[in-house]
């Protein structure tokens, strides 16, 4: 019994020393823990901002298409008409327009203000947008003409610009913008790769080009024309979501770590109860298995070794069955043998 009491006393003392050590080290570790938490939070915020900005840049590049596509037009003047083939992409299999975006298509002509062009009057501009196999995807035809100016207006404009015209800083020309298609969509299986342009009359030109311009609406409109506010709003929302998810993940991991570390922590108050429970389980296991106790005369006692030791001492200090029988039996022939021996010894002494 003394051995078990000493072991219990030593374990209680070790648990108390451990608790005092933890209590004294806690204030010293508070500053380091706070600094570590601040460092982790700062790193998480920086990582969230950088990842959100990169995510927005990738999303902008994939979602917002190019605003303007422009290709030069080299008109071929022939007896049967004036026409040109326009290629938008270098390879025929390349797709350069977005199928979910609406586009406007126009022909820009840089023409001189000559008497010949004024004499042409109205002329027709035809456009065909074709796929890689030469099939027409969109077709349009619009009328155009040079802007009208009377002789007096032309003379006044020439007088005002006399010096720049004389120095070669200006010329007598104008730009004609001919809209041909509004809200044209590209097709997924027959993407547009080139175009065919034709003029009904041989208009004198300095240069010509086909311009395809995207008509942004909705989110694309805000992302393109209000880039900074949209980017700040998107990054702020993404950072907030990432921080919320990080906080939830951190709390879950911290709870899991505490649950894993809780059984390994020293518990001085519950050690004796744990020993009792362990002894009870062992005792019940022996009883259920049917194994006899090492002591043939002593029944198996459930509980810890300390409980069994105390029970054993109680049994040793209590009178045995034989002694109880001897005390309960009166003098006579029915007395136990030990009493008869004592009586015969006393008679021998008397003689």
Tab-separated table of C-alpha atoms in Angstrom:
chain	number	residue	atom	x	y	z
A	1	UNK	CA	0.000	0.000	0.000
A	2	UNK	CA	2.833	2.369	0.832
A	3	UNK	CA	4.311	1.853	-2.610
A	4	UNK	CA	1.086	2.805	-4.368
A	5	UNK	CA	0.567	5.805	-2.128
A	6	UNK	CA	4.095	7.024	-2.910
A	7	UNK	CA	3.511	6.658	-6.641
A	8	UNK	CA	0.234	8.583	-6.427
A	9	UNK	CA	1.874	11.300	-4.338
A	10	UNK	CA	4.760	11.644	-6.825
A	11	UNK	CA	2.406	11.924	-9.778
A	12	UNK	CA	0.319	14.576	-8.070
A	13	UNK	CA	3.451	16.560	-7.299
A	14	UNK	CA	4.680	16.264	-10.893
A	15	UNK	CA	1.307	17.451	-12.194
A	16	UNK	CA	1.322	20.447	-9.861
A	17	UNK	CA	4.863	21.378	-10.950
A	18	UNK	CA	3.814	21.139	-14.602
A	19	UNK	CA	0.825	23.416	-14.007
A	20	UNK	CA	3.031	25.976	-12.248
A	21	UNK	CA	5.540	25.870	-15.112
A	22	UNK	CA	2.814	26.433	-17.683
A	23	UNK	CA	1.338	29.290	-15.692
A	24	UNK	CA	4.701	31.016	-15.392
A	25	UNK	CA	5.626	30.547	-19.042
A	26	UNK	CA	2.287	31.807	-20.384
A	27	UNK	CA	2.991	35.552	-19.854
A	28	UNK	CA	6.431	35.198	-21.410
A	29	UNK	CA	4.985	33.558	-24.511
A	30	UNK	CA	2.166	36.059	-24.959
A	31	UNK	CA	4.304	38.597	-26.829
A	32	UNK	CA	5.798	36.020	-29.177
A	33	UNK	CA	2.370	34.506	-29.870
A	34	UNK	CA	0.901	37.938	-30.597
A	35	UNK	CA	3.776	38.804	-32.935
A	36	UNK	CA	3.363	35.491	-34.723
A	37	UNK	CA	-0.372	36.071	-35.129
A	38	UNK	CA	0.193	39.573	-36.516
A	39	UNK	CA	2.799	38.219	-38.944
A	40	UNK	CA	0.477	35.477	-40.124
A	41	UNK	CA	-2.437	37.890	-40.579
A	42	UNK	CA	-0.255	40.321	-42.548
A	43	UNK	CA	1.065	37.552	-44.774
A	44	UNK	CA	-2.487	36.324	-45.363
A	45	UNK	CA	-3.689	39.821	-46.323
A	46	UNK	CA	-0.759	40.379	-48.713
A	47	UNK	CA	-1.260	36.965	-50.311
A	48	UNK	CA	-4.993	37.639	-50.668
A	49	UNK	CA	-4.409	41.029	-52.325
A	50	UNK	CA	-1.793	39.681	-54.740
A	51	UNK	CA	-3.866	36.641	-55.675
A	52	UNK	CA	-7.003	38.756	-56.108
A	53	UNK	CA	-5.202	41.223	-58.379
A	54	UNK	CA	-3.767	38.375	-60.458
A	55	UNK	CA	-7.180	36.724	-60.632
A	56	UNK	CA	-8.808	39.964	-61.789
A	57	UNK	CA	-6.141	40.468	-64.449
A	58	UNK	CA	-6.670	36.948	-65.758
A	59	UNK	CA	-10.441	37.364	-65.706
A	60	UNK	CA	-10.187	40.724	-67.529
A	61	UNK	CA	-8.007	39.230	-70.231
A	62	UNK	CA	-10.344	36.288	-70.793
A	63	UNK	CA	-13.670	38.098	-70.460
A	64	UNK	CA	-13.099	41.505	-72.090
A	65	UNK	CA	-12.209	41.160	-75.810
A	66	UNK	CA	-10.157	43.581	-77.853
A	67	UNK	CA	-12.053	46.796	-78.536
A	68	UNK	CA	-10.995	47.551	-82.127
A	69	UNK	CA	-9.816	45.376	-85.004
A	70	UNK	CA	-8.664	47.264	-88.072
A	71	UNK	CA	-7.377	45.969	-91.388
A	72	UNK	CA	-6.177	47.963	-94.416
A	73	UNK	CA	-8.105	47.794	-97.703
A	74	UNK	CA	-6.146	47.802	-100.945
A	75	UNK	CA	-8.682	48.608	-103.659
A	76	UNK	CA	-8.199	47.126	-107.093
A	77	UNK	CA	-9.507	49.322	-109.899
A	78	UNK	CA	-10.696	47.279	-112.875
A	79	UNK	CA	-13.099	47.650	-115.756
A	80	UNK	CA	-15.715	45.512	-114.020
A	81	UNK	CA	-15.544	47.465	-110.749
A	82	UNK	CA	-13.456	48.414	-107.751
A	83	UNK	CA	-12.992	45.696	-105.101
A	84	UNK	CA	-10.534	44.353	-102.549
A	85	UNK	CA	-9.979	41.293	-100.344
A	86	UNK	CA	-9.296	42.062	-96.709
A	87	UNK	CA	-7.617	39.585	-94.346
A	88	UNK	CA	-8.044	40.049	-90.607
A	89	UNK	CA	-5.826	37.214	-89.410
A	90	UNK	CA	-2.533	35.767	-90.542
A	91	UNK	CA	-3.761	32.162	-90.564
A	92	UNK	CA	-7.113	30.988	-91.858
A	93	UNK	CA	-7.806	28.812	-88.799
A	94	UNK	CA	-7.331	31.623	-86.279
A	95	UNK	CA	-10.392	32.990	-84.475
A	96	UNK	CA	-10.098	36.649	-83.429
A	97	UNK	CA	-13.673	37.685	-82.513
A	98	UNK	CA	-15.733	36.734	-79.464
A	99	UNK	CA	-18.948	34.868	-80.167
A	100	UNK	CA	-20.762	36.494	-77.214
A	101	UNK	CA	-19.865	40.065	-78.176
A	102	UNK	CA	-21.700	42.400	-80.565
A	103	UNK	CA	-19.612	44.315	-83.121
A	104	UNK	CA	-20.068	47.199	-85.523
A	105	UNK	CA	-18.345	47.120	-88.904
A	106	UNK	CA	-17.530	50.239	-90.922
A	107	UNK	CA	-15.467	51.265	-93.942
A	108	UNK	CA	-13.233	54.316	-93.613
A	109	UNK	CA	-12.206	56.065	-96.849
A	110	UNK	CA	-9.645	58.836	-97.073
A	111	UNK	CA	-10.625	60.598	-100.299
A	112	UNK	CA	-9.440	63.825	-101.931
A	113	UNK	CA	-11.919	66.692	-102.390
A	114	UNK	CA	-11.448	66.580	-106.129
A	115	UNK	CA	-13.872	67.512	-108.859
A	116	UNK	CA	-13.930	63.888	-110.025
A	117	UNK	CA	-15.149	62.585	-106.663
A	118	UNK	CA	-17.718	65.382	-106.423
A	119	UNK	CA	-18.977	64.451	-109.843
A	120	UNK	CA	-19.461	60.809	-108.842
A	121	UNK	CA	-22.202	61.686	-106.430
A	122	UNK	CA	-23.711	58.734	-104.564
A	123	UNK	CA	-21.958	55.356	-104.799
A	124	UNK	CA	-22.610	51.983	-103.184
A	125	UNK	CA	-20.313	50.216	-100.726
A	126	UNK	CA	-20.742	46.453	-100.392
A	127	UNK	CA	-19.231	44.301	-97.643
A	128	UNK	CA	-19.138	40.547	-97.093
A	129	UNK	CA	-17.645	38.983	-93.971
A	130	UNK	CA	-16.521	35.467	-94.831
A	131	UNK	CA	-15.277	32.416	-92.998
A	132	UNK	CA	-12.191	30.344	-93.697
A	133	UNK	CA	-13.929	28.511	-96.551
A	134	UNK	CA	-15.038	31.690	-98.291
A	135	UNK	CA	-18.710	31.424	-97.315
A	136	UNK	CA	-20.487	34.688	-96.499
A	137	UNK	CA	-21.353	35.051	-92.811
A	138	UNK	CA	-22.636	38.660	-92.917
A	139	UNK	CA	-23.468	40.810	-95.927
A	140	UNK	CA	-24.269	44.522	-96.148
A	141	UNK	CA	-24.563	47.314	-98.746
A	142	UNK	CA	-24.771	51.028	-97.939
A	143	UNK	CA	-24.800	54.249	-99.960
A	144	UNK	CA	-22.175	56.973	-99.474
A	145	UNK	CA	-21.078	60.276	-100.964
A	146	UNK	CA	-18.698	63.143	-100.233
A	147	UNK	CA	-20.082	65.867	-97.944
A	148	UNK	CA	-21.542	68.706	-99.945
A	149	UNK	CA	-19.888	72.128	-99.847
A	150	UNK	CA	-20.830	75.029	-102.006
A	151	UNK	CA	-18.312	76.967	-104.079
A	152	UNK	CA	-18.289	79.923	-101.630
A	153	UNK	CA	-17.596	77.687	-98.636
A	154	UNK	CA	-14.826	75.904	-100.458
A	155	UNK	CA	-13.236	79.234	-101.450
A	156	UNK	CA	-13.427	80.509	-97.864
A	157	UNK	CA	-11.902	77.313	-96.457
A	158	UNK	CA	-9.112	77.491	-99.014
A	159	UNK	CA	-8.417	81.092	-98.062
A	160	UNK	CA	-8.272	80.302	-94.351
A	161	UNK	CA	-5.951	77.349	-94.872
A	162	UNK	CA	-3.822	78.992	-97.518
A	163	UNK	CA	-0.630	79.049	-95.451
A	164	UNK	CA	-0.802	75.416	-94.218
A	165	UNK	CA	-1.724	74.293	-97.727
A	166	UNK	CA	1.180	76.214	-99.200
A	167	UNK	CA	3.602	74.753	-96.626
A	168	UNK	CA	2.330	71.204	-97.132
A	169	UNK	CA	1.010	70.937	-93.572
A	170	UNK	CA	-2.557	70.272	-94.774
A	171	UNK	CA	-4.270	68.892	-97.857
A	172	UNK	CA	-7.682	69.148	-99.468
A	173	UNK	CA	-9.064	65.771	-98.432
A	174	UNK	CA	-11.691	64.295	-96.142
A	175	UNK	CA	-12.517	61.074	-94.347
A	176	UNK	CA	-15.665	59.156	-95.149
A	177	UNK	CA	-16.986	56.879	-92.408
A	178	UNK	CA	-19.494	54.416	-93.865
A	179	UNK	CA	-21.266	52.219	-91.214
A	180	UNK	CA	-22.060	48.821	-92.710
A	181	UNK	CA	-23.100	46.490	-89.853
A	182	UNK	CA	-24.494	47.099	-86.374
A	183	UNK	CA	-24.562	44.411	-83.679
A	184	UNK	CA	-22.975	41.680	-85.732
A	185	UNK	CA	-22.033	38.482	-83.901
A	186	UNK	CA	-19.381	35.994	-84.826
A	187	UNK	CA	-20.307	32.344	-85.137
A	188	UNK	CA	-18.634	29.545	-83.267
A	189	UNK	CA	-18.425	26.986	-86.085
A	190	UNK	CA	-17.971	29.501	-88.919
A	191	UNK	CA	-15.710	32.221	-87.512
A	192	UNK	CA	-14.973	35.301	-89.584
A	193	UNK	CA	-11.461	35.401	-91.011
A	194	UNK	CA	-11.571	37.820	-93.979
A	195	UNK	CA	-13.865	40.210	-95.861
A	196	UNK	CA	-14.689	41.321	-99.399
A	197	UNK	CA	-15.204	45.048	-100.113
A	198	UNK	CA	-16.584	46.447	-103.350
A	199	UNK	CA	-17.395	49.991	-104.587
A	200	UNK	CA	-19.965	50.623	-107.303
A	201	UNK	CA	-17.950	53.556	-108.720
A	202	UNK	CA	-14.199	54.158	-109.032
A	203	UNK	CA	-13.824	56.555	-106.132
A	204	UNK	CA	-10.401	58.153	-105.851
A	205	UNK	CA	-8.893	57.285	-102.474
A	206	UNK	CA	-5.723	57.898	-100.540
A	207	UNK	CA	-6.330	55.025	-98.092
A	208	UNK	CA	-9.095	52.731	-96.910
A	209	UNK	CA	-9.598	50.410	-93.970
A	210	UNK	CA	-12.243	48.144	-92.435
A	211	UNK	CA	-12.829	48.735	-88.723
A	212	UNK	CA	-14.527	46.206	-86.462
A	213	UNK	CA	-15.406	47.762	-83.099
A	214	UNK	CA	-16.865	45.972	-80.091
A	215	UNK	CA	-20.037	47.343	-78.494
A	216	UNK	CA	-19.496	46.716	-74.807
A	217	UNK	CA	-22.482	46.482	-72.485
A	218	UNK	CA	-23.117	45.335	-68.950
A	219	UNK	CA	-20.111	44.140	-66.989
A	220	UNK	CA	-17.746	44.452	-69.947
A	221	UNK	CA	-18.698	48.111	-70.318
A	222	UNK	CA	-17.834	48.845	-66.679
A	223	UNK	CA	-14.661	46.797	-66.770
A	224	UNK	CA	-13.356	48.577	-69.873
A	225	UNK	CA	-14.499	52.191	-69.468
A	226	UNK	CA	-14.317	52.268	-65.643
A	227	UNK	CA	-11.283	50.128	-65.133
A	228	UNK	CA	-9.919	51.454	-61.823
A	229	UNK	CA	-13.183	51.497	-59.796
A	230	UNK	CA	-14.181	48.082	-61.119
A	231	UNK	CA	-10.765	46.623	-60.356
A	232	UNK	CA	-10.757	48.038	-56.807
A	233	UNK	CA	-14.247	46.724	-56.127
A	234	UNK	CA	-13.449	43.272	-57.515
A	235	UNK	CA	-10.154	43.006	-55.595
A	236	UNK	CA	-11.767	44.179	-52.343
A	237	UNK	CA	-14.577	41.629	-52.664
A	238	UNK	CA	-12.132	38.829	-53.502
A	239	UNK	CA	-9.868	39.747	-50.566
A	240	UNK	CA	-12.843	39.780	-48.185
A	241	UNK	CA	-13.990	36.347	-49.344
A	242	UNK	CA	-10.494	34.900	-49.077
A	243	UNK	CA	-10.011	36.288	-45.563
A	244	UNK	CA	-13.362	34.894	-44.437
A	245	UNK	CA	-12.507	31.467	-45.833
A	246	UNK	CA	-9.033	31.633	-44.269
A	247	UNK	CA	-10.531	32.523	-40.875
A	248	UNK	CA	-12.971	29.619	-41.080
A	249	UNK	CA	-10.218	27.203	-42.118
A	250	UNK	CA	-7.957	28.498	-39.321
A	251	UNK	CA	-10.668	28.019	-36.673
A	252	UNK	CA	-11.386	24.494	-37.896
A	253	UNK	CA	-7.695	23.531	-37.888
A	254	UNK	CA	-7.160	25.103	-34.470
A	255	UNK	CA	-10.116	23.196	-33.012
A	256	UNK	CA	-8.815	19.984	-34.537
A	257	UNK	CA	-5.315	20.589	-33.157
A	258	UNK	CA	-6.693	21.300	-29.682
A	259	UNK	CA	-8.799	18.163	-29.818
A	260	UNK	CA	-5.743	16.114	-30.780
A	261	UNK	CA	-3.532	17.711	-28.103
A	262	UNK	CA	-6.099	17.569	-25.266
A	263	UNK	CA	-5.623	13.834	-24.335
A	264	UNK	CA	-1.837	14.268	-24.180
A	265	UNK	CA	-1.990	17.198	-21.740
A	266	UNK	CA	-1.181	16.438	-18.078
A	267	UNK	CA	-4.245	16.208	-15.870
A	268	UNK	CA	-3.227	15.956	-12.234
A	269	UNK	CA	-6.747	15.998	-10.841
A	270	UNK	CA	-7.976	13.194	-13.051
A	271	UNK	CA	-5.033	10.808	-12.783
A	272	UNK	CA	-6.421	8.899	-9.809
A	273	UNK	CA	-9.815	8.604	-11.507
A	274	UNK	CA	-8.097	7.355	-14.633
A	275	UNK	CA	-6.228	4.745	-12.632
A	276	UNK	CA	-9.448	3.612	-11.022
A	277	UNK	CA	-11.192	3.360	-14.374
A	278	UNK	CA	-8.265	1.474	-15.870
A	279	UNK	CA	-8.233	-0.945	-12.965
A	280	UNK	CA	-11.974	-1.433	-13.253
A	281	UNK	CA	-11.652	-2.257	-16.910
A	282	UNK	CA	-8.872	-4.722	-16.227
A	283	UNK	CA	-10.843	-6.330	-13.419
A	284	UNK	CA	-13.966	-6.594	-15.493
A	285	UNK	CA	-11.896	-8.052	-18.313
A	286	UNK	CA	-10.543	-10.745	-16.022
A	287	UNK	CA	-13.995	-11.553	-14.731
A	288	UNK	CA	-15.482	-11.734	-18.226
A	289	UNK	CA	-12.695	-13.964	-19.488
A	290	UNK	CA	-13.225	-16.435	-16.667
A	291	UNK	CA	-9.571	-16.408	-15.480
A	292	UNK	CA	-8.922	-17.123	-11.812
A	293	UNK	CA	-7.073	-14.671	-9.653
A	294	UNK	CA	-3.440	-15.498	-8.780
A	295	UNK	CA	-4.533	-15.895	-5.150
A	296	UNK	CA	-6.760	-18.974	-4.941
A	297	UNK	CA	-8.438	-17.912	-1.708
A	298	UNK	CA	-8.916	-14.207	-2.549
A	299	UNK	CA	-11.655	-13.196	-5.014
A	300	UNK	CA	-10.714	-10.814	-7.821
A	301	UNK	CA	-11.440	-7.213	-6.872
A	302	UNK	CA	-12.320	-4.667	-9.480
A	303	UNK	CA	-10.511	-1.405	-9.433
A	304	UNK	CA	-6.979	-0.110	-9.406
A	305	UNK	CA	-3.991	-1.753	-7.619
A	306	UNK	CA	-4.440	0.782	-4.832
A	307	UNK	CA	-8.037	-0.321	-4.230
A	308	UNK	CA	-7.061	-3.982	-4.288
A	309	UNK	CA	-4.257	-3.312	-1.818
A	310	UNK	CA	-6.597	-1.518	0.584
A	311	UNK	CA	-9.109	-4.373	0.347
A	312	UNK	CA	-6.372	-6.909	1.031
A	313	UNK	CA	-5.278	-5.039	4.151
A	314	UNK	CA	-8.847	-4.898	5.357
A	315	UNK	CA	-9.178	-8.639	4.965
A	316	UNK	CA	-5.906	-9.218	6.826
A	317	UNK	CA	-6.956	-7.057	9.732
A	318	UNK	CA	-10.410	-8.681	9.968
A	319	UNK	CA	-10.744	-12.021	11.867
A	320	UNK	CA	-10.727	-15.107	9.753
A	321	UNK	CA	-13.569	-17.588	9.499
A	322	UNK	CA	-11.805	-20.158	11.694
A	323	UNK	CA	-11.177	-17.627	14.409
A	324	UNK	CA	-14.790	-16.474	14.222
A	325	UNK	CA	-15.932	-20.076	14.569
A	326	UNK	CA	-13.625	-20.620	17.523
A	327	UNK	CA	-14.980	-17.511	19.241
A	328	UNK	CA	-18.582	-18.408	18.554
A	329	UNK	CA	-18.395	-22.079	19.683
A	330	UNK	CA	-18.867	-22.676	23.523
A	331	UNK	CA	-16.662	-24.898	25.656
A	332	UNK	CA	-17.346	-28.521	25.074
A	333	UNK	CA	-16.560	-31.360	22.845
A	334	UNK	CA	-17.653	-29.462	19.881
A	335	UNK	CA	-14.893	-26.829	20.309
A	336	UNK	CA	-12.275	-26.565	17.639
A	337	UNK	CA	-8.996	-28.425	17.907
A	338	UNK	CA	-6.985	-25.260	18.617
A	339	UNK	CA	-8.992	-24.532	21.768
A	340	UNK	CA	-8.635	-28.106	23.018
A	341	UNK	CA	-4.857	-27.871	22.573
A	342	UNK	CA	-4.705	-24.679	24.570
A	343	UNK	CA	-6.803	-26.213	27.358
A	344	UNK	CA	-4.604	-29.344	27.577
A	345	UNK	CA	-1.508	-27.137	27.745
A	346	UNK	CA	-2.885	-25.161	30.653
A	347	UNK	CA	-3.688	-28.376	32.584
A	348	UNK	CA	-0.156	-29.646	32.111
A	349	UNK	CA	1.205	-26.412	33.572
A	350	UNK	CA	-1.049	-26.646	36.580
A	351	UNK	CA	0.133	-30.185	37.379
